[in-house]
Protein backbone atom coordinates (compact mmCIF):
# COMPACT_ATOMS: atom_id res chain seq x y z
CA MET A 1 -66.19 35.91 -51.89
CA ASP A 2 -69.02 38.40 -52.31
CA SER A 3 -71.77 35.84 -52.34
CA VAL A 4 -72.82 32.41 -51.05
CA HIS A 5 -72.02 29.52 -53.42
CA SER A 6 -74.23 26.45 -53.07
CA ASP A 7 -73.16 24.46 -56.17
CA GLU A 8 -69.40 24.78 -56.11
CA ARG A 9 -67.83 21.53 -57.41
CA ARG A 10 -64.90 19.76 -56.02
CA PRO A 11 -63.36 16.39 -56.94
CA GLY A 12 -65.59 13.60 -55.77
CA ARG A 13 -68.62 15.79 -55.04
CA SER A 14 -71.83 16.02 -57.02
CA ALA A 15 -73.34 19.41 -57.84
CA GLY A 16 -75.37 20.81 -54.96
CA SER A 17 -73.59 18.74 -52.28
CA TYR A 18 -71.14 21.45 -51.25
CA VAL A 19 -71.90 24.82 -49.67
CA SER A 20 -69.57 27.68 -48.91
CA LEU A 21 -70.56 30.64 -46.77
CA LYS A 22 -68.94 33.98 -45.96
CA ILE A 23 -68.64 34.93 -42.29
CA LEU A 24 -67.27 38.08 -40.72
CA VAL A 25 -65.31 38.21 -37.49
CA ALA A 26 -65.68 41.67 -36.02
CA GLY A 27 -65.21 43.62 -32.82
CA GLY A 28 -63.13 46.31 -31.26
CA PHE A 29 -59.35 46.95 -31.42
CA GLY A 30 -57.31 44.20 -29.71
CA VAL A 31 -60.31 41.94 -28.90
CA GLY A 32 -58.78 38.80 -30.55
CA LYS A 33 -60.12 38.70 -34.10
CA THR A 34 -56.81 37.74 -35.69
CA THR A 35 -56.25 35.15 -32.98
CA PHE A 36 -59.72 33.72 -33.53
CA VAL A 37 -59.30 33.35 -37.29
CA GLY A 38 -55.82 31.86 -36.85
CA ALA A 39 -57.03 29.37 -34.27
CA VAL A 40 -59.91 27.98 -36.30
CA SER A 41 -58.62 28.21 -39.90
CA GLU A 42 -57.61 24.92 -41.53
CA ILE A 43 -55.38 26.83 -43.93
CA ARG A 44 -52.58 29.27 -43.10
CA PRO A 45 -54.54 32.51 -42.55
CA LEU A 46 -53.93 35.58 -44.67
CA ARG A 47 -53.11 38.48 -42.45
CA THR A 48 -52.66 42.18 -43.15
CA GLU A 49 -50.98 43.26 -39.90
CA GLU A 50 -48.69 46.25 -39.50
CA ARG A 51 -46.68 47.22 -36.46
CA LEU A 52 -48.08 49.92 -34.26
CA THR A 53 -46.08 53.12 -34.33
CA GLU A 54 -45.72 56.15 -32.11
CA ALA A 55 -47.56 58.18 -34.80
CA GLY A 56 -50.63 55.92 -34.32
CA ARG A 57 -50.84 56.17 -30.56
CA PRO A 58 -53.03 59.32 -30.54
CA VAL A 59 -55.72 57.42 -32.60
CA ASP A 60 -55.25 53.86 -31.38
CA ASP A 61 -56.52 53.41 -27.82
CA LEU A 62 -54.25 50.82 -26.15
CA GLY A 63 -56.05 50.96 -22.87
CA GLY A 64 -56.31 47.30 -21.66
CA VAL A 65 -54.17 45.98 -24.55
CA GLU A 66 -50.86 47.69 -23.80
CA ARG A 67 -48.86 44.66 -24.97
CA LYS A 68 -50.38 44.71 -28.43
CA THR A 69 -47.70 45.54 -31.04
CA THR A 70 -49.49 44.98 -34.40
CA THR A 71 -52.87 45.87 -35.90
CA THR A 72 -54.96 44.63 -38.82
CA VAL A 73 -55.13 47.26 -41.52
CA ALA A 74 -57.33 45.46 -44.10
CA MET A 75 -58.57 42.04 -43.11
CA ASP A 76 -57.72 38.51 -41.84
CA PHE A 77 -58.82 35.60 -44.03
CA GLY A 78 -59.20 31.92 -43.16
CA ARG A 79 -61.30 28.88 -43.88
CA ILE A 80 -62.82 26.01 -41.99
CA THR A 81 -64.67 22.98 -43.38
CA PHE A 82 -67.39 21.04 -41.54
CA GLU A 83 -67.93 17.36 -42.48
CA ASP A 84 -66.54 17.97 -45.99
CA THR A 85 -69.83 19.51 -47.12
CA LEU A 86 -69.79 23.04 -45.66
CA SER A 87 -66.92 25.54 -45.78
CA LEU A 88 -66.97 28.85 -43.94
CA TYR A 89 -64.77 31.58 -45.35
CA LEU A 90 -63.73 33.87 -42.50
CA PHE A 91 -63.03 37.56 -42.90
CA GLY A 92 -61.66 39.38 -39.87
CA THR A 93 -62.45 43.09 -39.96
CA PRO A 94 -60.07 45.83 -38.85
CA GLY A 95 -60.96 47.22 -35.44
CA GLN A 96 -60.01 50.92 -35.67
CA ASP A 97 -62.47 53.59 -36.77
CA ARG A 98 -60.20 54.81 -39.59
CA PHE A 99 -60.54 51.55 -41.42
CA TRP A 100 -64.36 51.33 -41.28
CA PHE A 101 -64.67 52.16 -44.99
CA LEU A 102 -63.66 48.55 -45.60
CA TRP A 103 -66.57 47.10 -43.66
CA ASP A 104 -69.22 47.55 -46.36
CA GLU A 105 -67.18 45.72 -48.91
CA LEU A 106 -66.37 42.92 -46.52
CA ALA A 107 -70.05 42.62 -45.42
CA ASN A 108 -71.27 42.22 -48.96
CA GLY A 109 -72.77 38.73 -49.29
CA ALA A 110 -71.99 37.66 -45.76
CA LEU A 111 -74.20 35.10 -44.07
CA GLY A 112 -73.55 36.65 -40.69
CA ALA A 113 -70.94 37.84 -38.20
CA ALA A 114 -69.32 36.84 -34.98
CA VAL A 115 -68.74 39.95 -32.84
CA LEU A 116 -65.97 39.38 -30.37
CA ALA A 117 -66.29 41.18 -27.06
CA ASP A 118 -63.87 41.82 -24.16
CA THR A 119 -65.76 42.49 -20.91
CA ARG A 120 -62.91 44.78 -19.78
CA ARG A 121 -63.62 47.06 -22.76
CA LEU A 122 -67.26 46.07 -23.58
CA GLU A 123 -68.05 49.47 -25.07
CA ASP A 124 -65.56 48.73 -27.94
CA CYS A 125 -67.96 46.22 -29.49
CA PHE A 126 -70.96 48.63 -29.57
CA PRO A 127 -70.06 50.02 -33.09
CA ALA A 128 -69.96 46.43 -34.54
CA VAL A 129 -73.25 45.46 -32.85
CA ASP A 130 -74.90 48.65 -34.15
CA TYR A 131 -73.46 48.07 -37.67
CA PHE A 132 -74.95 44.60 -38.05
CA GLU A 133 -78.29 45.48 -36.40
CA ARG A 134 -78.80 48.43 -38.78
CA ARG A 135 -78.10 46.28 -41.79
CA GLY A 136 -80.16 43.30 -40.63
CA ILE A 137 -77.18 40.96 -40.75
CA PRO A 138 -77.42 38.06 -38.27
CA PHE A 139 -74.74 38.01 -35.65
CA VAL A 140 -73.69 36.39 -32.40
CA VAL A 141 -71.70 38.04 -29.63
CA ALA A 142 -68.71 35.91 -28.63
CA VAL A 143 -67.22 36.98 -25.29
CA ASN A 144 -63.50 36.31 -25.41
CA CYS A 145 -62.57 35.26 -21.88
CA PHE A 146 -59.19 36.72 -21.31
CA VAL A 147 -57.02 35.40 -18.48
CA GLY A 148 -57.57 37.47 -15.38
CA ALA A 149 -60.70 39.17 -16.60
CA HIS A 150 -63.95 38.81 -14.62
CA VAL A 151 -66.23 36.25 -16.17
CA TYR A 152 -69.82 37.57 -16.58
CA SER A 153 -72.83 35.47 -17.57
CA SER A 154 -74.23 35.52 -21.06
CA GLN A 155 -77.34 37.18 -19.64
CA ASP A 156 -75.30 39.94 -18.02
CA VAL A 157 -73.54 40.71 -21.30
CA ARG A 158 -76.82 40.56 -23.21
CA HIS A 159 -78.30 43.17 -20.81
CA ALA A 160 -75.24 45.40 -20.98
CA LEU A 161 -75.31 45.45 -24.77
CA ASP A 162 -79.05 45.80 -24.93
CA LEU A 163 -79.32 42.86 -27.40
CA ASP A 164 -82.51 41.37 -28.82
CA PRO A 165 -83.51 38.13 -26.96
CA GLU A 166 -82.88 36.15 -30.14
CA THR A 167 -79.26 37.18 -30.49
CA PRO A 168 -76.99 34.47 -29.12
CA VAL A 169 -74.32 35.32 -26.61
CA VAL A 170 -71.57 32.67 -26.13
CA LEU A 171 -68.41 32.55 -24.01
CA CYS A 172 -65.22 31.49 -25.81
CA ASP A 173 -61.49 31.37 -25.79
CA ALA A 174 -60.33 32.81 -29.15
CA ARG A 175 -57.04 30.81 -28.87
CA GLU A 176 -58.80 27.45 -28.84
CA ARG A 177 -59.93 25.85 -32.08
CA GLU A 178 -62.87 23.89 -30.59
CA SER A 179 -64.11 26.98 -28.77
CA ALA A 180 -63.99 29.08 -31.88
CA LYS A 181 -65.78 26.35 -33.78
CA GLU A 182 -68.65 26.42 -31.30
CA VAL A 183 -68.99 30.14 -31.98
CA LEU A 184 -69.28 29.57 -35.70
CA ILE A 185 -71.82 26.70 -35.26
CA ALA A 186 -73.96 29.00 -33.09
CA LEU A 187 -73.78 31.74 -35.77
CA VAL A 188 -74.78 29.41 -38.66
CA GLU A 189 -77.70 28.04 -36.67
CA HIS A 190 -78.79 31.54 -35.71
CA ALA A 191 -78.55 32.77 -39.30
CA GLN A 192 -80.63 29.76 -40.46
CA ARG A 193 -83.35 30.47 -37.88
CA THR A 194 -83.34 34.18 -38.95
CA HIS A 195 -83.65 33.28 -42.60
CA VAL A 196 -86.59 30.94 -41.96
CA GLN A 197 -88.25 33.59 -39.82
CA ASN A 198 -87.86 36.25 -42.52
CA LEU A 199 -89.39 33.87 -45.13
CA GLN A 200 -92.35 33.21 -42.86
CA ASN A 201 -92.87 36.92 -42.19
CA SER A 202 -92.72 37.77 -45.87
CA ALA A 203 -95.34 35.03 -46.70
CA ARG A 204 -97.88 36.55 -44.32
């Protein structure tokens, strides 16, 4: 899954009619990445979750997610197909700092990323935002609207994260398939615009 495949063949399809793209789902610890991948994936998602232990409490900040009992230690993997011509392969990244060495491998060949954010712990998504900005990887910020959390506008979140005006900010419910799909559509459209803009800039 390290690259984008534009001529993958499947029964009943001609060469060049099918496109598959690699997407990352990133964000802080406990923000809903595993839930997001599971909600939108058309296949049973691959998960690498382990139970949280007492030994991990000094390094895993459970503030705001006290009910969380498991954590992703490698990645989540899922797939969603749009109109039988486009498949997105989803790779959910681990949220804790000690697993960041996996990010470079997961990001290799990715079209872009959806960075999930929780407004109760907004600072937790700063590392993911910085990571994709530094590497020039297109991303959208998807605010996961948890029950009971104050709902802020997209513009408020954009200002708090100091995002470029071109970076989309969308509100979502990571538990709902249609809501997660809207996030992915926004990401693909943003990545396409970014690619066209880069081509135009390089031609000048």
